[in-house]
Short mmCIF file of C-alpha atoms and ligand atoms in Angstrom, two decimals:
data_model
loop_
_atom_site.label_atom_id
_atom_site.label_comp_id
_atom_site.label_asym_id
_atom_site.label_seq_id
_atom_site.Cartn_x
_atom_site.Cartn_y
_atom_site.Cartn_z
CA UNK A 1 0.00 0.00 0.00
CA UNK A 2 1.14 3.53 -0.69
CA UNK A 3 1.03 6.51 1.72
CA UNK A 4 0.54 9.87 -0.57
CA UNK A 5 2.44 12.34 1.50
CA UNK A 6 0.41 15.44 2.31
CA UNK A 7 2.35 18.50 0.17
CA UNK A 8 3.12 21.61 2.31
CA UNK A 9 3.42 24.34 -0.43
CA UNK A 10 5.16 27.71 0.83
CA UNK A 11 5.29 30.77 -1.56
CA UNK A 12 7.97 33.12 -0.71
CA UNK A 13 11.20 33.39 1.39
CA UNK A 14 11.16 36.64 3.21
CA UNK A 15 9.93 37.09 6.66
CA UNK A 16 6.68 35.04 6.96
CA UNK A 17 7.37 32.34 4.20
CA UNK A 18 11.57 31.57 5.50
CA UNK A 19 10.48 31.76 9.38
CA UNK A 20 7.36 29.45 8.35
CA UNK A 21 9.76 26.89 6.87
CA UNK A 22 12.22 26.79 9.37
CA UNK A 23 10.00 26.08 12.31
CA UNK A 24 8.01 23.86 9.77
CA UNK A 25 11.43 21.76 8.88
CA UNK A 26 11.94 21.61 13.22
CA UNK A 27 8.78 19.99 13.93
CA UNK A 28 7.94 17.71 11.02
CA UNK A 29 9.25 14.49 10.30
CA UNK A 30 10.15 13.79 6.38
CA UNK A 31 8.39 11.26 6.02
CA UNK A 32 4.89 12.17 7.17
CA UNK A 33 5.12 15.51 5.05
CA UNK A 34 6.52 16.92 2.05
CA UNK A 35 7.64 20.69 2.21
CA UNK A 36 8.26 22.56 -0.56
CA UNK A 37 9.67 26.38 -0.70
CA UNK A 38 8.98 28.95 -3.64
CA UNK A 39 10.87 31.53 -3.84
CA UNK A 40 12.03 34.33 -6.95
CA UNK A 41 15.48 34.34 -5.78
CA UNK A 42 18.10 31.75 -4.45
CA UNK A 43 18.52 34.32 -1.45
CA UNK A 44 16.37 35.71 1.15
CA UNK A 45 16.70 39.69 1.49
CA UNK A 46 15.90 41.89 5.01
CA UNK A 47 13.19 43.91 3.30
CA UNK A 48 13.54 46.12 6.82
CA UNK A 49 17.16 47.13 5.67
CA UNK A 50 16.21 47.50 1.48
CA UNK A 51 16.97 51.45 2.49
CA UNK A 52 20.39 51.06 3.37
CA UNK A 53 20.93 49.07 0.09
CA UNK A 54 19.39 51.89 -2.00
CA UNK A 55 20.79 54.81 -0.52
CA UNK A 56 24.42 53.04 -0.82
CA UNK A 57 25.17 52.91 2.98
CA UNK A 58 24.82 48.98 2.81
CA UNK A 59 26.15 46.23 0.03
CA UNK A 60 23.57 44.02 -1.32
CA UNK A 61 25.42 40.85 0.14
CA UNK A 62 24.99 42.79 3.45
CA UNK A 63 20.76 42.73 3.11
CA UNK A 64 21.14 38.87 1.73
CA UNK A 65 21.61 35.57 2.50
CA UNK A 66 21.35 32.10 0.69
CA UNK A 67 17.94 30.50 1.11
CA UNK A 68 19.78 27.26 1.25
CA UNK A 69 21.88 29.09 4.35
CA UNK A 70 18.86 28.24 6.69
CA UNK A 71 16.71 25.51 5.52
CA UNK A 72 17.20 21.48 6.10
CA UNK A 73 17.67 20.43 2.28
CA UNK A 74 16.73 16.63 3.31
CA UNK A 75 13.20 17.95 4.42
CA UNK A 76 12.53 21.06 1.95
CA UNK A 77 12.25 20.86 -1.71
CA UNK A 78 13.43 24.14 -2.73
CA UNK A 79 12.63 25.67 -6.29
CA UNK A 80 13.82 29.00 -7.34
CA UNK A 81 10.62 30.04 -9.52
CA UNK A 82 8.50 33.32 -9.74
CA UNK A 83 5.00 32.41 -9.25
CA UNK A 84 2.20 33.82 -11.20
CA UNK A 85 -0.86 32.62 -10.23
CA UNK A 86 -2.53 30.31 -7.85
CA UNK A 87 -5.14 27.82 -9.26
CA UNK A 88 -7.47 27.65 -6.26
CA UNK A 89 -9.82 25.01 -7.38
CA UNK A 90 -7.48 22.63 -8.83
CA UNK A 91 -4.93 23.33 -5.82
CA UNK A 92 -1.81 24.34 -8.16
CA UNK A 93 0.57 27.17 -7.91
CA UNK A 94 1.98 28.71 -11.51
CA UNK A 95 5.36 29.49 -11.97
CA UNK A 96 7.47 30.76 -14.66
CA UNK A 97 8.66 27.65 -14.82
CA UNK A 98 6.34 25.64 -14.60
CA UNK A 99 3.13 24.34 -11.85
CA UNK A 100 3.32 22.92 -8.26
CA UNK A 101 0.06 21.09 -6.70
CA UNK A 102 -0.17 21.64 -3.15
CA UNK A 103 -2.09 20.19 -0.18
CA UNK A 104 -1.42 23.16 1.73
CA UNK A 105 -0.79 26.82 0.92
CA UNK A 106 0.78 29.62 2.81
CA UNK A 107 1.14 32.59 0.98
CA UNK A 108 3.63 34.90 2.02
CA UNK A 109 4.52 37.03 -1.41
CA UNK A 110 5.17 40.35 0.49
CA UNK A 111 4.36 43.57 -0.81
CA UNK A 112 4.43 45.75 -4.11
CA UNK A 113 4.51 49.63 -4.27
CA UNK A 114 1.10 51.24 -4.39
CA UNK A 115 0.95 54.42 -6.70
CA UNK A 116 -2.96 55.13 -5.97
CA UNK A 117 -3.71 55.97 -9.84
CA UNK A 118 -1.01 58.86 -9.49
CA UNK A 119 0.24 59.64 -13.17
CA UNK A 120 3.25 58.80 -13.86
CA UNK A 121 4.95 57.47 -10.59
CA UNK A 122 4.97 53.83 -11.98
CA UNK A 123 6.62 55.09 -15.05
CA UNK A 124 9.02 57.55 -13.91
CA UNK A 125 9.59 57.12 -9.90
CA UNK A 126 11.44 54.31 -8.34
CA UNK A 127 10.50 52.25 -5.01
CA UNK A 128 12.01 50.53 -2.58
CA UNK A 129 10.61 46.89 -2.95
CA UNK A 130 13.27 44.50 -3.61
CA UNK A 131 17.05 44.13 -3.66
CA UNK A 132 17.24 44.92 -7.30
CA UNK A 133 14.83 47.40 -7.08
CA UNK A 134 16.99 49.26 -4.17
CA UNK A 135 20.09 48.63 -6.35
CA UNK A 136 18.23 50.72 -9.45
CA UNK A 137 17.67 53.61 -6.49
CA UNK A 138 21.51 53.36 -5.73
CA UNK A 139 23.22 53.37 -9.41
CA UNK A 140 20.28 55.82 -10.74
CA UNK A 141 21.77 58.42 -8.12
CA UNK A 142 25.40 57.87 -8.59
CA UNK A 143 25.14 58.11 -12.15
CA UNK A 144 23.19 61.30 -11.47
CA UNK A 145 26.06 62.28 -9.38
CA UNK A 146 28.30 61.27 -12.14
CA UNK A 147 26.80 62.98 -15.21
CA UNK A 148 26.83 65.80 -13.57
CA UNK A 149 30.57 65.89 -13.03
CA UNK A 150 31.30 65.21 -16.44
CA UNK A 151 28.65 67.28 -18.29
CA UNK A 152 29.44 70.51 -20.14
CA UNK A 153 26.46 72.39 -19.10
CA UNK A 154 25.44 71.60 -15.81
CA UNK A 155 21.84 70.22 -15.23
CA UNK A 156 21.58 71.40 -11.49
CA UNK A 157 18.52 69.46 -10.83
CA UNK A 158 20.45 66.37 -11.67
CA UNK A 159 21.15 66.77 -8.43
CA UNK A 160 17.54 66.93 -6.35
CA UNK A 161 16.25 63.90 -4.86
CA UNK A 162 12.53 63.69 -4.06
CA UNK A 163 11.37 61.33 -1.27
CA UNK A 164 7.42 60.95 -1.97
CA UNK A 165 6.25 59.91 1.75
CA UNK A 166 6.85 60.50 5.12
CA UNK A 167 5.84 57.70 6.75
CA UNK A 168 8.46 55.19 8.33
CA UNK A 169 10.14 53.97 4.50
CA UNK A 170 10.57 57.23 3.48
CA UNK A 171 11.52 58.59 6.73
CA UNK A 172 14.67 55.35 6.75
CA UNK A 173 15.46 56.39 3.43
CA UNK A 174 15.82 59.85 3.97
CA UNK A 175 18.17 59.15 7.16
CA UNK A 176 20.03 57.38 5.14
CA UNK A 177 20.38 59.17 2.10
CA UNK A 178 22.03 62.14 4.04
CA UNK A 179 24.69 60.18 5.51
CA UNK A 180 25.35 58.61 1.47
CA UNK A 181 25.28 62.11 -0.27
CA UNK A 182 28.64 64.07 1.11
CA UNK A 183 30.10 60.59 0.08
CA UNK A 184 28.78 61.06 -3.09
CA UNK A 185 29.38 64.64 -3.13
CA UNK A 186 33.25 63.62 -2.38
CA UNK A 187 33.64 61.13 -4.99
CA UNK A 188 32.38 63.65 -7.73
CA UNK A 189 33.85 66.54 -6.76
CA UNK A 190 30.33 68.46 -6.33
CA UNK A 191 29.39 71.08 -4.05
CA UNK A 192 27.44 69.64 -1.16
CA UNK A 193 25.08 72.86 -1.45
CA UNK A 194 23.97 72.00 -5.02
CA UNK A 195 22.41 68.85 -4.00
CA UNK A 196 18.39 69.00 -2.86
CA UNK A 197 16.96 67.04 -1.29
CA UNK A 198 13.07 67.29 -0.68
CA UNK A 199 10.73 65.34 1.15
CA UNK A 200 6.83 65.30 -0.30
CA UNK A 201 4.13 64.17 1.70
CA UNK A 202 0.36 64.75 1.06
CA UNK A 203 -0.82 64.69 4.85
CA UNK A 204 -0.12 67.22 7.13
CA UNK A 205 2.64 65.31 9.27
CA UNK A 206 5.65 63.66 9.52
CA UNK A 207 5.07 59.89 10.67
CA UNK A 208 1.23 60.18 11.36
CA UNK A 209 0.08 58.88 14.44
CA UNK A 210 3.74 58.53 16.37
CA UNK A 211 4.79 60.63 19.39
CA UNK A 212 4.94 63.98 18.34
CA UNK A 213 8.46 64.78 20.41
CA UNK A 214 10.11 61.84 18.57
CA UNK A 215 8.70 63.00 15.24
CA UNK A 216 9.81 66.77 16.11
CA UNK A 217 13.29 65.07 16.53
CA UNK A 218 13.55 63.40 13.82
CA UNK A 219 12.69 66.02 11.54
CA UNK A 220 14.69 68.44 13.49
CA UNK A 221 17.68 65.50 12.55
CA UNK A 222 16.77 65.44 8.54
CA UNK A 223 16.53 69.41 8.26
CA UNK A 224 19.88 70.08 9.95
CA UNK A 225 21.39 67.43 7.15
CA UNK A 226 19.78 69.20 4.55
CA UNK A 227 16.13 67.76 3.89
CA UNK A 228 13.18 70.19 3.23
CA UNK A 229 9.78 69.08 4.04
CA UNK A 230 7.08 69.71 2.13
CA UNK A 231 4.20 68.66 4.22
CA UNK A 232 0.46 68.75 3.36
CA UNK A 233 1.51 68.89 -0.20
CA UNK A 234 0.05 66.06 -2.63
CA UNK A 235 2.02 64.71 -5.74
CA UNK A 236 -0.25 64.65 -8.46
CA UNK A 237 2.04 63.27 -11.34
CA UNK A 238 5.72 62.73 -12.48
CA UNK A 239 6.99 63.05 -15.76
CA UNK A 240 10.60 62.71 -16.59
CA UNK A 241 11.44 66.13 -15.51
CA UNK A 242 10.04 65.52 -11.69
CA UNK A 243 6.89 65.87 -10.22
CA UNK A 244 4.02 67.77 -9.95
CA UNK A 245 2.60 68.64 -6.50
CA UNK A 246 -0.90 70.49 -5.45
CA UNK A 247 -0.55 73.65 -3.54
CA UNK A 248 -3.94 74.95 -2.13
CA UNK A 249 -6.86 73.49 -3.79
CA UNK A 250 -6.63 74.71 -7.17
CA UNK A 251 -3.06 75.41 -7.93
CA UNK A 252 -0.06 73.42 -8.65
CA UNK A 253 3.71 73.19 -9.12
CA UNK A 254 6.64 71.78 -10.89
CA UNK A 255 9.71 69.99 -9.00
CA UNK A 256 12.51 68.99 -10.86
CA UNK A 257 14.35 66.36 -10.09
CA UNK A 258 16.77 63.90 -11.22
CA UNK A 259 15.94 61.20 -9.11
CA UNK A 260 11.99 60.45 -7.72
CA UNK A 261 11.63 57.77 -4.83
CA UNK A 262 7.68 56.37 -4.43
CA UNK A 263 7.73 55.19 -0.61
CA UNK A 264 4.51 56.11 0.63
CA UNK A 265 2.53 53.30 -0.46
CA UNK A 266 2.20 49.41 -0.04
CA UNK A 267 0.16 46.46 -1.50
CA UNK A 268 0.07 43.04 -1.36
CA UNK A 269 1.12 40.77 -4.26
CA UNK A 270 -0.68 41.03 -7.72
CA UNK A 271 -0.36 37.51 -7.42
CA UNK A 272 -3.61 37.60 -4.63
CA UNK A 273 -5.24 39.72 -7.77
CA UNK A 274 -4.30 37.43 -10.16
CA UNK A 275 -5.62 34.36 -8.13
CA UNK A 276 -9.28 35.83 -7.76
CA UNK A 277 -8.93 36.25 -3.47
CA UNK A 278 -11.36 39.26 -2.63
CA UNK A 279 -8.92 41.48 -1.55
CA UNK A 280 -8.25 45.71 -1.19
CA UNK A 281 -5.12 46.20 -2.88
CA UNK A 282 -3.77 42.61 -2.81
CA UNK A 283 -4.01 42.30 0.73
CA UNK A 284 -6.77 40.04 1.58
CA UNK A 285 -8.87 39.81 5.64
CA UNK A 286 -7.76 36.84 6.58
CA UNK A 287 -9.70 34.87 9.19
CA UNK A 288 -8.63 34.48 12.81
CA UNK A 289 -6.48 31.49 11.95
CA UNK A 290 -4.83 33.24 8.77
CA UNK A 291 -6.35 31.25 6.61
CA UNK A 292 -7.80 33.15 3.15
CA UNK A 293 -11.91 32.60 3.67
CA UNK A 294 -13.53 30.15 1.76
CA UNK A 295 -10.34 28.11 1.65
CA UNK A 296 -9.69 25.94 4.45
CA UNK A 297 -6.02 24.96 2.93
CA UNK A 298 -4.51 28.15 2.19
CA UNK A 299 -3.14 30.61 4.21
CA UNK A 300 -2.08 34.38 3.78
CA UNK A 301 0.38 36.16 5.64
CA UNK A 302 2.66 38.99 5.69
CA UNK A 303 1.91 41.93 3.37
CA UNK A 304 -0.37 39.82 1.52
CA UNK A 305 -2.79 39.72 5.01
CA UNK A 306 -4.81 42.64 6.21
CA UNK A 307 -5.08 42.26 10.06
CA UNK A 308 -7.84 44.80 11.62
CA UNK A 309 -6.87 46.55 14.84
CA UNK A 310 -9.79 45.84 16.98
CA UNK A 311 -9.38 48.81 19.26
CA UNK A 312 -9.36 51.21 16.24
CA UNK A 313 -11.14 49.27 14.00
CA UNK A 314 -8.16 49.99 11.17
CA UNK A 315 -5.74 47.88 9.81
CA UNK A 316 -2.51 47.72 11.19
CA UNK A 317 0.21 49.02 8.92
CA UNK A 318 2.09 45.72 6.99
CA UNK A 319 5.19 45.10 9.24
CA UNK A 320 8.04 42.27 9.86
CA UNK A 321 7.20 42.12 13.25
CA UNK A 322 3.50 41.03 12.43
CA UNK A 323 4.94 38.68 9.37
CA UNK A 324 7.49 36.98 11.79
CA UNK A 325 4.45 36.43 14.40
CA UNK A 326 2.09 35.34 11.62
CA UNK A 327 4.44 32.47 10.89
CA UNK A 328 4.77 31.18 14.17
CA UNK A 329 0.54 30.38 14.04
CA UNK A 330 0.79 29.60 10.58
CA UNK A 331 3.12 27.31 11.69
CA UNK A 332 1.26 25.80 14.95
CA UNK A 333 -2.28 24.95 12.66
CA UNK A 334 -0.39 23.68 9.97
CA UNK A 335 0.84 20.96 12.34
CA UNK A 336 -2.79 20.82 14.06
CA UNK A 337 -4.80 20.45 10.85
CA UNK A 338 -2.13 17.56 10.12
CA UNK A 339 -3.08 16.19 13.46
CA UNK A 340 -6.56 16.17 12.40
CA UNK A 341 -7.84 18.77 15.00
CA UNK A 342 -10.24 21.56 13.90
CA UNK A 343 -9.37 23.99 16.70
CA UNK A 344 -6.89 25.96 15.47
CA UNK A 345 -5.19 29.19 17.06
CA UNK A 346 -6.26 32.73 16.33
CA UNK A 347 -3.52 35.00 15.70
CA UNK A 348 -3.29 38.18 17.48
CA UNK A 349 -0.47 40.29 17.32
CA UNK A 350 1.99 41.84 19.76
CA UNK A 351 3.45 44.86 19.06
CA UNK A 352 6.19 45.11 20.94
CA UNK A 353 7.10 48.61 19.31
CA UNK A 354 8.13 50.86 16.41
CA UNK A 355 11.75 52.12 15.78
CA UNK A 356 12.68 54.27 12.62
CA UNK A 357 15.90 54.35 12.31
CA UNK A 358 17.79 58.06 11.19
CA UNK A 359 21.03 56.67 9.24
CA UNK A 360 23.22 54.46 11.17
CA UNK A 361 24.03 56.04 14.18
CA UNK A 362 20.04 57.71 15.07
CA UNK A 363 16.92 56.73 15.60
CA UNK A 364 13.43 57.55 17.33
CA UNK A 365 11.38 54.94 19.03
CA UNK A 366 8.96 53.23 20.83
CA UNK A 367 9.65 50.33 22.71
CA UNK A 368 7.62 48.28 25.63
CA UNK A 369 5.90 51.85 25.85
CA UNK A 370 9.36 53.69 26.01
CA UNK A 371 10.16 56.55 24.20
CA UNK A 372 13.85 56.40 22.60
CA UNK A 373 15.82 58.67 20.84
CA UNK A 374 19.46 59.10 19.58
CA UNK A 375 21.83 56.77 20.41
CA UNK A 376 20.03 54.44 22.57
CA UNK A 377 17.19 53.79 19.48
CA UNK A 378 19.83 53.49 17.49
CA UNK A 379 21.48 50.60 19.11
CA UNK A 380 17.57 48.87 20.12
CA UNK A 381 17.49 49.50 16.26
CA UNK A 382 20.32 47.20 15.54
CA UNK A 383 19.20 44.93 17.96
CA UNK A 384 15.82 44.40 16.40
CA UNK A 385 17.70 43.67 13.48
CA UNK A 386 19.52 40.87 14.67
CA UNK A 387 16.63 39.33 16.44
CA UNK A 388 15.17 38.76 13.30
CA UNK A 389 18.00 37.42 11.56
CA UNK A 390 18.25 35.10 14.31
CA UNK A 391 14.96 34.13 14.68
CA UNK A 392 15.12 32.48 10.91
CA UNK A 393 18.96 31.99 10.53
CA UNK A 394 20.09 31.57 14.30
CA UNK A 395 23.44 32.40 15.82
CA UNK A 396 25.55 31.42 12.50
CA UNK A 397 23.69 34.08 10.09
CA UNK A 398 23.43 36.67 13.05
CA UNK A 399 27.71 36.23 12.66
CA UNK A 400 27.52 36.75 8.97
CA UNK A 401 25.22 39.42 8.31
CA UNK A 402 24.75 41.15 11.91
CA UNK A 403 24.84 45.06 12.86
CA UNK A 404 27.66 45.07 15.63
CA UNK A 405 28.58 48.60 14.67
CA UNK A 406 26.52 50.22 17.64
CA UNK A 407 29.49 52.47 18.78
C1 FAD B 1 12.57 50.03 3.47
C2 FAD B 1 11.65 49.28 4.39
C3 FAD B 1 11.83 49.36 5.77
C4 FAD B 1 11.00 48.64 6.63
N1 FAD B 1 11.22 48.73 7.98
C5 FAD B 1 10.49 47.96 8.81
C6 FAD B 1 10.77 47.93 10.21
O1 FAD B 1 11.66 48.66 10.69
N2 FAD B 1 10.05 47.10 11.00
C7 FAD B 1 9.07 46.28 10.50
O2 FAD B 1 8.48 45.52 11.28
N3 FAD B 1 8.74 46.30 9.19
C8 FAD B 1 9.42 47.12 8.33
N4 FAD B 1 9.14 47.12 6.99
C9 FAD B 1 8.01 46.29 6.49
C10 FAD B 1 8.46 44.84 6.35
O3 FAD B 1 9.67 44.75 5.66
C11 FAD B 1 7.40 44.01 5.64
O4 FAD B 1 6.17 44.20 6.28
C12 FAD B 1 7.79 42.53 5.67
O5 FAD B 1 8.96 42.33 4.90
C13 FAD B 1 6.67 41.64 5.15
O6 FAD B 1 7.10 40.30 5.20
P1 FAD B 1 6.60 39.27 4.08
O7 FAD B 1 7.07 37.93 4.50
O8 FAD B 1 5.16 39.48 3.81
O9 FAD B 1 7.35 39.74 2.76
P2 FAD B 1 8.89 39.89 2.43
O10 FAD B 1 9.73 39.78 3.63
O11 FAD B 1 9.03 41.14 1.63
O12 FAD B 1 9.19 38.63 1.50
C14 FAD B 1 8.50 38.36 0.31
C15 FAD B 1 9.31 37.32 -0.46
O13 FAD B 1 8.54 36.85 -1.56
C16 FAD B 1 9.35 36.85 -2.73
N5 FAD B 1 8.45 37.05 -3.87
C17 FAD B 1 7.72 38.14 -4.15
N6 FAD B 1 6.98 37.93 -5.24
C18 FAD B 1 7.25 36.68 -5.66
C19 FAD B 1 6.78 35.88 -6.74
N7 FAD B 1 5.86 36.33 -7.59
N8 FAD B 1 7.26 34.63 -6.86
C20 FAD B 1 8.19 34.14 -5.99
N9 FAD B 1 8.66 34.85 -4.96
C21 FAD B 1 8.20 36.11 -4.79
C22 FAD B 1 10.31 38.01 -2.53
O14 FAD B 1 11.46 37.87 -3.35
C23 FAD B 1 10.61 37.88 -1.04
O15 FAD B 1 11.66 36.97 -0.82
C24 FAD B 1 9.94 47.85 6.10
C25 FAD B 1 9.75 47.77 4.71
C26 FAD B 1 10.60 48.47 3.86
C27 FAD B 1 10.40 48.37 2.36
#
């Protein structure tokens, strides 16, 4: 007689899919169970640090590691594949290279930048979604930098940066970004005063809803390095030129810019579109238990889940901390439904806090109900850091690709 193993499918290696497979590969034995890992890259990439690779303060091997690094080979199948669409009713995954059937689904595809219908930013702005996508960011600006040194006539706003966003990506990036640009400014013989940098954000603060002394810090930080917020002011378009922002109701204006970065907007995975889940912008309610409703095998997590906040009845923003969490109950009614059992756990999460970090050496936070700033963020910064690598990797990764630079 022949035992059909049941087929654990898991699509995507970042937070939620790699921590879901390595507690999977820890508490199932091969032969009951057949695990299988999907992932676009041979490498897994700390989305949290995709910042530091674009603004240049951090090498791409620095934000990666080998999938293969962490997982147990003899117990996951891994495929390097992007996936295109899931086939619900006939339980099969499409891939650009080919289809996967599946007992069980967890989808953890991350998320995609969301432009909101705004002319012109899909076209002509980048984003900070991937680790190519943050090495575009980082050669688009040097070669910015670079033109400009070598060009005849001098195209000054070759030299203005536009951060659309204010919220915690754009806020990273920014912190970043002024350590990177007297580097740059060094290496192409420019004057540091030519270079402009402007921050664009439609509502009328700086990192909505967070502590309005650690925001009024942070800012303080940004301006003093050169950053000028424009606050309250929508973009309504790019074009190749720059951008085009509202002022007042009626009127608008023209930015130039050589370089336009989107980070004030997230999605879920057009893969969720593509599959048919009901969903608002790829990112689909899951149940209690994270499965996707109306399919008692699949389950959604990470960016690709929308979690409400019962005590504000909103969602909470898409984070690593609630991915990371997710997996661990992914993980737990995986093994249950295996066992049989119909009880499964309902996920709620813990938010332990928020730190946004201001280049390498600042930061503003909220920890355990703390309030951090300076120095002391900065370190809890590079501590949260390494948690997570640990979590997934353990202590031999946390060696490798750790943040020990906290003096
Ligand atoms: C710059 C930046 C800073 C951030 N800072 C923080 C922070 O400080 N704290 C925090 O908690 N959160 C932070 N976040 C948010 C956090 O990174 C995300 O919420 C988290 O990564 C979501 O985890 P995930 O598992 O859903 O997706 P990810 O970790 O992004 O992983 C998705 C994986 O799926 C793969 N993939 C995508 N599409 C396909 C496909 N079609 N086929 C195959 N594979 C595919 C990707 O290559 C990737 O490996 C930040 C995000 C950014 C961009």
């Amino acid at each position: 007689m022949i035992f059909l193993k049941t087929k654990i499918v898991i699509l995507g290696a970042g937070y939620g899919g790699l921590m879901t497979t390595v507690r999977l590969q820890k508490k199932i034995r091969t032969e009951e169970v057949e695990i299988v890992l999907i992932n676009k890259n041979n490498y897994h990439y700390e989305t949290t640090w995709l910042h530091e690779a674009a603004a240049g303060t951090l090498r791409d091997d620095q934000v990666t590691y080998p999938v293969k690094s962490v997982i147990d080979v003899k117990k996951v199948a891994f495929i390097q594949a992007s996936v295109t669409r899931i086939a619900t009713a006939e339980k099969k995954v499409m891939t650009d290279i080919g289809e996967v059937s599946y007992d069980y689904l967890v989808i953890a595809l991350g998320g995609e930048s969301e432009t909101f219908g705004i002319k012109g930013l899909k076209e002509y702005a980048y984003s900070i979604t991937s680790v190519d996508a943050a090495k575009r960011i980082r050669e688009h600006i040097e070669s910015q930098f670079s033109t400009y040194q070598n060009e005849a006539i001098k195209k000054e706003e070759r030299l203005t940066i536009i951060v659309g966003g204010a919220g915690f990506t754009g806020i990273e990036f920014l912190g970043e970004l002024v350590n990177r640009i007297p580097q740059l400014c060094k290496t192409y013989e420019i004057d540091q005063n030519k270079v402009k940098v402007y921050c664009v954000e439609a509502a009328k603060a700086v990192l909505p809803g967070f502590d309005p002394e650690l925001v009024d810090y942070a800012v303080a930080h940004l301006e003093k390095r050169g950053v000028e917020f424009k606050i309250g002011t929508p973009i309504k378009g790019a074009d190749p030129e720059g951008i085009i922002v509202g002022i007042g109701e009626e009127e608008t204006q023209e930015i130039k810019a050589g370089t336009v970065i989107w980070a004030a907007g997230i999605r879920g995975s057009s893969v969720i579109e593509e599959s048919g889940f009901e969903a608002n912008r790829c990112r689909v309610k899951v149940d209690p238990d994270l499965r996707a409703p109306g399919h008692e095998n699949i389950f959604i997590i990470g960016d690709c889940s929308l979690i409400i906040n019962e005590e504000i009845n909103r969602p909470y923003p898409p984070t690593a901390q609630i991915a990371l969490q997710q997996a661990d109950v992914v993980t737990n009614n995986l093994l249950a439904l295996l066992r049989q059992e119909t009880n499964l756990t309902a996920f709620k999460p813990d938010i332990k806090g928020t730190v946004c970090s201001l280049g390498e050496r600042d930061a503003i936070g909220i920890v355990y109900g703390k309030k951090l700033k300076g120095k002391p963020a900065s370190v809890m910064k590079k501590v949260i850091d390494n948690r997570a690598l640990f979590s997934i990797g353990g202590t031999s990764t946390v060696l490798k690709k750790g943040k020990f630079n906290i003096l």
